Amino acid sequence: VSTQSTWGIYMLVASTDPYIVYYHDGFLRVSMEIYDPKSKERGVHLTNTELSKDAWKKLEAKGVDTKELRDFQMWNLTKFQSYLLEKKLIKDENWLNNYLKPAFKKSFIHLIRMSKDGFYQDPRQYQLWGIDFLIDADLNVWLIECNAMPS
């Protein structure tokens, strides 16, 4: 992808006594501008869909269809895998289940282990987390940040 992109994956901690944690695929957020690491333009690095509303408004004013914008800016896992297969960046047609989803889930395990002392221990305690990841050019998965109760 020639634009900056990050994954927004969701983790629901449904109980903290015992710990019950669920995974949800989420989506890939793509910036609205071509990526240039030397650029000083904020939009080149911006992938947050909420913060890119101004860019959406400008493009809509130029006649770009909202559905086209959403399809460009937000990809699901299957679309991403199809892109990687098409570009011959991966060969495994089950790469999502063999590599990407396990990498996300492994990060969840580490996040829970690192932060479990901060949770109130109660079977009724729950929390939704938005976990942001970056996938580099070598397809390594990197945790960027965690947000409680993501918008």
CSV table of C-alpha atoms in Angstrom, one decimal:
chain,number,residue,atom,x,y,z
A,1,VAL,CA,0.0,0.0,0.0
A,2,SER,CA,1.6,3.3,-1.0
A,3,THR,CA,-0.2,5.1,1.8
A,4,GLN,CA,0.3,5.1,5.6
A,5,SER,CA,-2.0,2.5,7.2
A,6,THR,CA,-2.8,1.1,10.6
A,7,TRP,CA,-5.0,-1.7,11.9
A,8,GLY,CA,-7.7,-1.0,14.4
A,9,ILE,CA,-8.4,-4.4,16.1
A,10,TYR,CA,-10.9,-4.8,19.0
A,11,MET,CA,-10.4,-6.6,22.3
A,12,LEU,CA,-13.3,-7.1,24.7
A,13,VAL,CA,-12.3,-8.0,28.2
A,14,ALA,CA,-15.6,-9.6,29.2
A,15,SER,CA,-14.6,-10.6,32.7
A,16,THR,CA,-11.6,-10.1,34.9
A,17,ASP,CA,-12.3,-12.9,37.4
A,18,PRO,CA,-11.6,-15.2,35.6
A,19,TYR,CA,-10.2,-13.4,32.6
A,20,ILE,CA,-12.3,-13.8,29.5
A,21,VAL,CA,-11.1,-12.0,26.4
A,22,TYR,CA,-12.6,-11.8,22.9
A,23,TYR,CA,-11.0,-10.8,19.7
A,24,HIS,CA,-12.7,-8.9,16.8
A,25,ASP,CA,-11.1,-8.4,13.4
A,26,GLY,CA,-11.6,-4.6,13.1
A,27,PHE,CA,-10.2,-3.0,10.0
A,28,LEU,CA,-7.3,-1.4,8.2
A,29,ARG,CA,-7.3,2.4,8.1
A,30,VAL,CA,-5.5,3.9,5.2
A,31,SER,CA,-4.5,7.6,5.0
A,32,MET,CA,-6.2,9.7,2.3
A,33,GLU,CA,-2.8,10.8,0.8
A,34,ILE,CA,0.2,9.0,-0.7
A,35,TYR,CA,2.8,8.2,1.9
A,36,ASP,CA,6.1,10.1,2.0
A,37,PRO,CA,8.1,9.6,5.2
A,38,LYS,CA,9.8,13.0,4.7
A,39,SER,CA,6.6,14.9,4.2
A,40,LYS,CA,5.6,17.5,6.8
A,41,GLU,CA,2.0,17.3,5.7
A,42,ARG,CA,-0.1,15.8,8.6
A,43,GLY,CA,-2.5,14.0,6.3
A,44,VAL,CA,0.2,11.8,4.9
A,45,HIS,CA,0.6,10.2,8.3
A,46,LEU,CA,-3.0,10.4,9.4
A,47,THR,CA,-5.0,7.2,9.3
A,48,ASN,CA,-7.6,7.9,12.1
A,49,THR,CA,-11.0,7.9,10.3
A,50,GLU,CA,-12.5,10.4,12.8
A,51,LEU,CA,-9.7,12.9,12.3
A,52,SER,CA,-9.7,12.6,8.5
A,53,LYS,CA,-13.3,13.9,8.2
A,54,ASP,CA,-12.0,17.2,6.9
A,55,ALA,CA,-10.2,15.4,4.0
A,56,TRP,CA,-13.4,13.5,3.4
A,57,LYS,CA,-15.4,16.8,3.2
A,58,LYS,CA,-13.0,18.3,0.7
A,59,LEU,CA,-13.1,15.2,-1.5
A,60,GLU,CA,-16.9,15.0,-1.3
A,61,ALA,CA,-17.1,18.7,-2.4
A,62,LYS,CA,-15.1,17.6,-5.5
A,63,GLY,CA,-17.7,15.0,-6.3
A,64,VAL,CA,-16.0,11.9,-4.8
A,65,ASP,CA,-18.6,9.3,-3.7
A,66,THR,CA,-18.7,8.6,0.1
A,67,LYS,CA,-18.9,4.8,-0.4
A,68,GLU,CA,-15.8,5.0,-2.6
A,69,LEU,CA,-14.0,7.0,0.1
A,70,ARG,CA,-14.9,4.4,2.8
A,71,ASP,CA,-13.9,1.5,0.5
A,72,PHE,CA,-10.5,3.2,-0.1
A,73,GLN,CA,-9.9,4.2,3.5
A,74,MET,CA,-11.2,1.1,5.4
A,75,TRP,CA,-10.2,-2.4,4.4
A,76,ASN,CA,-11.2,-5.7,6.1
A,77,LEU,CA,-8.7,-8.5,6.6
A,78,THR,CA,-9.8,-10.4,3.5
A,79,LYS,CA,-9.3,-7.4,1.3
A,80,PHE,CA,-5.8,-6.9,2.7
A,81,GLN,CA,-4.9,-10.6,2.2
A,82,SER,CA,-6.2,-10.4,-1.4
A,83,TYR,CA,-4.0,-7.3,-2.0
A,84,LEU,CA,-0.9,-9.1,-0.6
A,85,LEU,CA,-1.6,-12.2,-2.7
A,86,GLU,CA,-2.2,-10.1,-5.8
A,87,LYS,CA,1.1,-8.2,-5.3
A,88,LYS,CA,2.8,-11.5,-4.6
A,89,LEU,CA,3.9,-10.3,-1.2
A,90,ILE,CA,2.6,-13.5,0.4
A,91,LYS,CA,2.0,-17.0,-1.0
A,92,ASP,CA,-0.1,-18.6,1.7
A,93,GLU,CA,-3.8,-18.3,0.8
A,94,ASN,CA,-4.6,-18.8,4.5
A,95,TRP,CA,-2.1,-16.2,5.7
A,96,LEU,CA,-4.7,-14.4,7.8
A,97,ASN,CA,-5.4,-17.5,10.0
A,98,ASN,CA,-1.8,-18.8,9.9
A,99,TYR,CA,0.0,-15.6,10.7
A,100,LEU,CA,-1.9,-12.3,11.0
A,101,LYS,CA,-4.7,-13.2,13.4
A,102,PRO,CA,-2.4,-15.3,15.7
A,103,ALA,CA,0.0,-12.3,15.8
A,104,PHE,CA,-2.8,-9.9,16.9
A,105,LYS,CA,-4.1,-12.5,19.5
A,106,LYS,CA,-0.6,-13.0,20.8
A,107,SER,CA,-0.4,-9.3,21.4
A,108,PHE,CA,-3.7,-9.4,23.3
A,109,ILE,CA,-2.2,-12.1,25.6
A,110,HIS,CA,0.8,-9.9,26.3
A,111,LEU,CA,-1.4,-6.8,26.9
A,112,ILE,CA,-3.5,-8.6,29.4
A,113,ARG,CA,-0.5,-10.1,31.2
A,114,MET,CA,1.2,-6.6,31.4
A,115,SER,CA,-1.9,-4.8,32.6
A,116,LYS,CA,-3.8,-7.4,34.7
A,117,ASP,CA,-2.8,-5.8,38.0
A,118,GLY,CA,-4.5,-2.6,36.9
A,119,PHE,CA,-7.9,-4.3,36.4
A,120,TYR,CA,-10.5,-4.5,39.2
A,121,GLN,CA,-10.9,-8.2,39.8
A,122,ASP,CA,-14.7,-8.9,39.3
A,123,PRO,CA,-16.6,-11.2,37.0
A,124,ARG,CA,-18.9,-8.3,36.2
A,125,GLN,CA,-16.0,-6.1,35.1
A,126,TYR,CA,-15.7,-5.6,31.3
A,127,GLN,CA,-13.9,-3.2,29.0
A,128,LEU,CA,-13.7,-2.7,25.2
A,129,TRP,CA,-10.3,-1.8,23.9
A,130,GLY,CA,-9.2,-0.5,20.5
A,131,ILE,CA,-5.8,-1.9,19.7
A,132,ASP,CA,-3.8,-0.2,16.9
A,133,PHE,CA,-1.2,-2.1,15.0
A,134,LEU,CA,1.2,-1.3,12.2
A,135,ILE,CA,2.4,-3.9,9.7
A,136,ASP,CA,5.8,-3.0,8.3
A,137,ALA,CA,7.2,-3.8,4.8
A,138,ASP,CA,8.4,-7.1,6.0
A,139,LEU,CA,4.9,-8.0,7.3
A,140,ASN,CA,6.0,-7.8,10.9
A,141,VAL,CA,3.2,-6.8,13.3
A,142,TRP,CA,3.9,-3.9,15.7
A,143,LEU,CA,1.6,-2.7,18.5
A,144,ILE,CA,1.2,1.1,18.4
A,145,GLU,CA,-1.3,1.9,21.1
A,146,CYS,CA,-4.4,0.8,23.1
A,147,ASN,CA,-7.5,2.9,23.7
A,148,ALA,CA,-10.2,2.1,26.2
A,149,MET,CA,-13.7,2.5,24.8
A,150,PRO,CA,-12.7,3.4,21.3
A,151,SER,CA,-15.0,5.7,19.2
